[in-house]
Short mmCIF file of C-alpha atoms in Angstrom, two decimals:
data_model
loop_
_atom_site.label_atom_id
_atom_site.label_comp_id
_atom_site.label_asym_id
_atom_site.label_seq_id
_atom_site.Cartn_x
_atom_site.Cartn_y
_atom_site.Cartn_z
CA MET A 291 122.14 79.66 83.67
CA LYS A 292 120.78 82.29 81.30
CA THR A 293 122.50 85.31 82.87
CA LYS A 294 125.84 83.60 82.45
CA ARG A 295 125.05 82.83 78.80
CA ILE A 296 124.09 86.46 78.15
CA LYS A 297 127.25 87.83 79.74
CA SER A 298 129.35 85.31 77.85
CA HIS A 299 127.75 86.51 74.61
CA PHE A 300 128.73 90.12 75.31
CA GLN A 301 132.23 89.04 76.25
CA LYS A 302 132.61 87.51 72.79
CA VAL A 303 131.03 90.29 70.71
CA ASP A 304 131.75 93.57 72.54
CA PRO A 305 134.38 93.98 75.27
CA VAL A 306 133.34 97.60 75.92
CA ILE A 307 129.78 96.87 77.03
CA TYR A 308 130.94 93.63 78.65
CA LYS A 309 132.93 95.66 81.18
CA VAL A 310 129.64 97.16 82.35
CA ILE A 311 127.42 94.11 82.17
CA VAL A 312 129.85 91.71 83.84
CA ASN A 313 129.43 93.53 87.16
CA MET A 314 125.64 93.80 86.98
CA GLU A 315 123.11 91.64 88.76
CA LEU A 316 121.32 90.92 85.54
CA GLU A 317 117.60 90.21 85.88
CA ILE A 318 116.04 88.16 83.12
CA LEU A 319 113.20 90.04 81.45
CA PRO A 320 109.69 88.68 82.13
CA GLN A 321 108.06 86.55 79.44
CA PRO A 322 104.28 87.07 79.75
CA LYS A 323 101.98 84.41 78.35
CA ARG A 324 98.75 86.42 78.69
CA SER A 325 97.70 90.03 78.49
CA THR A 326 96.85 90.75 82.13
CA GLY A 327 97.80 94.29 83.07
CA TYR A 328 98.78 95.60 79.63
CA PHE A 329 96.25 98.43 79.73
CA LYS A 330 97.34 99.57 83.19
CA LYS A 331 101.00 99.46 82.18
CA LEU A 332 100.38 101.55 79.08
CA CYS A 333 98.64 104.15 81.25
CA ARG A 334 101.76 104.19 83.43
CA GLU A 335 104.01 104.57 80.39
CA ILE A 336 102.02 107.57 79.14
CA ILE A 337 102.01 109.28 82.55
CA ALA A 338 105.74 108.72 83.10
CA GLN A 339 106.90 110.10 79.74
CA GLN A 340 109.62 112.77 80.10
CA LEU A 341 109.30 112.90 83.89
CA ALA A 342 111.88 112.23 86.58
CA SER A 343 111.09 108.95 88.34
CA LYS A 344 110.10 110.61 91.65
CA ALA A 345 107.55 112.89 89.98
CA ALA A 346 106.24 110.06 87.83
CA HIS A 347 105.72 107.77 90.85
CA ALA A 348 103.83 110.50 92.70
CA ILE A 349 101.45 111.18 89.82
CA ILE A 350 100.94 107.47 89.09
CA GLY A 351 100.11 106.91 92.77
CA ARG A 352 97.44 109.62 92.72
CA PHE A 353 96.12 108.24 89.43
CA TYR A 354 95.76 104.77 90.99
CA ASN A 355 93.94 106.28 93.99
CA LEU A 356 91.15 107.42 91.65
CA PHE A 357 90.16 103.78 91.24
CA LYS A 358 89.98 102.90 94.95
CA ARG A 359 91.88 99.62 94.47
CA GLU A 360 89.55 98.47 91.71
CA HIS A 361 90.81 97.32 88.31
CA ILE A 362 91.78 100.11 85.94
CA THR A 363 89.64 99.68 82.84
CA PRO A 364 88.90 101.80 79.75
CA ASP A 365 85.32 102.43 80.90
CA LYS A 366 86.46 103.67 84.30
CA ILE A 367 88.99 106.04 82.76
CA LEU A 368 86.42 107.39 80.32
CA ALA A 369 84.14 108.11 83.27
CA PHE A 370 86.67 110.73 84.40
CA SER A 371 86.89 114.08 82.65
CA GLU A 372 90.19 115.45 81.39
CA GLN A 373 90.05 117.92 84.28
CA GLU A 374 89.74 115.12 86.85
CA LEU A 375 92.76 113.38 85.33
CA ARG A 376 94.58 116.71 85.21
CA ASN A 377 93.89 117.12 88.95
CA VAL A 378 96.18 114.17 89.82
CA GLY A 379 99.10 116.01 88.23
CA MET A 380 98.96 114.94 84.58
CA SER A 381 99.47 117.52 81.86
CA TRP A 382 96.46 118.30 79.69
CA ALA A 383 98.13 116.37 76.87
CA LYS A 384 98.63 113.23 78.98
CA ALA A 385 95.04 113.39 80.23
CA ARG A 386 93.91 113.42 76.58
CA TYR A 387 96.35 110.63 75.66
CA THR A 388 95.15 108.41 78.51
CA ARG A 389 91.52 108.89 77.49
CA ASP A 390 92.46 108.26 73.84
CA LEU A 391 94.07 104.95 74.84
CA ALA A 392 90.94 104.02 76.79
CA GLN A 393 88.61 104.94 73.92
CA LYS A 394 90.62 103.08 71.30
CA VAL A 395 90.88 99.95 73.45
CA LYS A 396 87.15 100.11 74.20
CA ASP A 397 86.33 100.53 70.50
CA LYS A 398 88.76 97.74 69.60
CA GLU A 399 90.77 100.07 67.37
CA VAL A 400 93.74 98.98 69.49
CA ARG A 401 93.83 95.35 70.58
CA LEU A 402 96.00 94.51 73.56
CA ASN A 403 94.98 90.93 74.26
CA ASN A 404 97.25 89.36 71.65
CA LEU A 405 100.31 91.63 71.77
CA HIS A 406 102.57 88.97 73.28
CA ASN A 407 102.00 86.80 70.19
CA LEU A 408 102.96 89.52 67.68
CA ASP A 409 106.46 90.31 66.45
CA ASP A 410 108.08 93.56 67.59
CA GLU A 411 107.20 95.62 64.52
CA LEU A 412 103.52 94.67 64.71
CA VAL A 413 103.38 95.52 68.42
CA ILE A 414 104.79 98.97 67.69
CA GLU A 415 102.38 99.41 64.78
CA GLU A 416 99.44 98.61 67.05
CA LEU A 417 100.48 100.83 69.96
CA ILE A 418 101.36 103.96 67.99
CA LYS A 419 97.72 104.20 66.89
CA VAL A 420 97.22 105.87 70.30
CA LYS A 421 97.86 109.60 70.57
CA GLY A 422 100.93 110.19 72.72
CA ILE A 423 102.42 106.73 72.16
CA GLY A 424 105.37 106.89 69.80
CA ASN A 425 108.13 104.45 69.01
CA TRP A 426 110.01 105.11 72.26
CA THR A 427 107.03 104.30 74.50
CA ALA A 428 106.23 101.23 72.40
CA GLU A 429 109.85 100.05 72.63
CA MET A 430 109.85 100.45 76.43
CA PHE A 431 106.67 98.35 76.49
CA LEU A 432 108.39 95.72 74.35
CA ILE A 433 111.34 95.50 76.74
CA PHE A 434 109.81 95.88 80.19
CA THR A 435 106.30 94.47 79.74
CA LEU A 436 106.62 91.92 76.92
CA GLY A 437 110.17 90.96 77.85
CA ARG A 438 111.51 91.19 74.30
CA GLU A 439 115.25 90.58 74.49
CA ASP A 440 116.45 92.04 71.19
CA VAL A 441 115.22 95.65 71.22
CA PHE A 442 117.23 98.85 70.97
CA SER A 443 115.56 102.28 71.14
CA HIS A 444 117.25 104.87 68.96
CA GLY A 445 114.96 107.51 70.44
CA ASP A 446 116.26 107.07 73.98
CA LEU A 447 118.57 109.94 74.95
CA GLY A 448 120.13 107.97 77.81
CA LEU A 449 121.20 105.17 75.49
CA ARG A 450 122.73 107.57 72.99
CA LYS A 451 124.50 109.47 75.77
CA ALA A 452 125.93 106.22 77.17
CA ILE A 453 127.19 105.05 73.77
CA GLN A 454 128.84 108.41 73.13
CA LYS A 455 130.64 108.22 76.48
CA LEU A 456 131.56 104.52 76.53
CA TYR A 457 132.71 104.31 72.91
CA GLY A 458 134.54 107.63 72.86
CA PHE A 459 132.55 109.56 70.25
CA LYS A 460 133.43 113.27 70.21
CA ASP A 461 130.05 114.14 68.75
CA LYS A 462 126.69 112.45 69.16
CA PRO A 463 126.80 109.18 67.19
CA ASN A 464 124.36 108.85 64.31
CA LYS A 465 122.02 105.92 63.75
CA LYS A 466 124.44 104.14 61.40
CA GLN A 467 127.30 104.38 63.92
CA ILE A 468 125.05 103.13 66.71
CA ASN A 469 123.83 100.20 64.62
CA GLN A 470 127.42 99.17 63.91
CA ILE A 471 127.81 98.72 67.68
CA VAL A 472 124.45 97.33 68.78
CA ASN A 473 123.72 94.96 65.90
CA LYS A 474 126.53 92.76 67.23
CA TRP A 475 124.57 92.36 70.46
CA SER A 476 121.73 90.34 68.89
CA PRO A 477 119.85 88.40 70.15
CA TYR A 478 120.33 90.30 73.44
CA LYS A 479 120.14 94.00 72.53
CA SER A 480 117.71 94.69 75.38
CA TYR A 481 120.28 93.55 77.95
CA GLY A 482 122.82 95.81 76.26
CA CYS A 483 120.33 98.65 76.83
CA LEU A 484 120.11 97.74 80.53
CA ALA A 485 123.89 97.95 80.74
CA LEU A 486 123.96 101.32 78.97
CA TRP A 487 121.36 102.76 81.32
CA ARG A 488 123.35 101.43 84.26
CA SER A 489 126.51 103.13 82.98
CA VAL A 490 124.66 106.48 82.76
CA ASP A 491 123.28 106.05 86.30
CA LYS A 492 126.78 105.42 87.64
CA GLN A 493 128.13 108.54 85.91
CA ASP A 494 125.34 110.65 87.39
#
């Protein structure tokens, strides 16, 4: 069973994170074989940036209602003005970012249909062509949409906060210190991230 193999790996390489992950109901990340839904999920990622989950869900729900249960496509988004997107609760910046994603996908400047066949670095390189999509958003897409199992996001504040707490750093750990911990987790860094997020949730 894969979950058992993953937990056994962490037991061998890092007893600190193992104490968290051993008690988790670990869900195996999805492994998509086609690109269905990538555009919609990227819209969600843009809308949800830097928002509490409750606020993000509310705005995403109103955004979906614009499409009256039809597929969300670049053309349909471009048919809405920035003001109409703003009216569902998006910031002006996110309204522009969502339309920029739609325009670049429509113009084939950004190609989503083959992302699952690219390595992590090339996926990030493709996605950050869109205004408002940086490394963090691309890394979340890698983990939660493409199911990549060996990703760690240095830009995620929750992960850094969890490492500082769990590993007893007085000050915020730097990238080199973090890498000394998480590089041991390969090929399952993403599951280490899930455990770190869980540890922060439990503290809060």
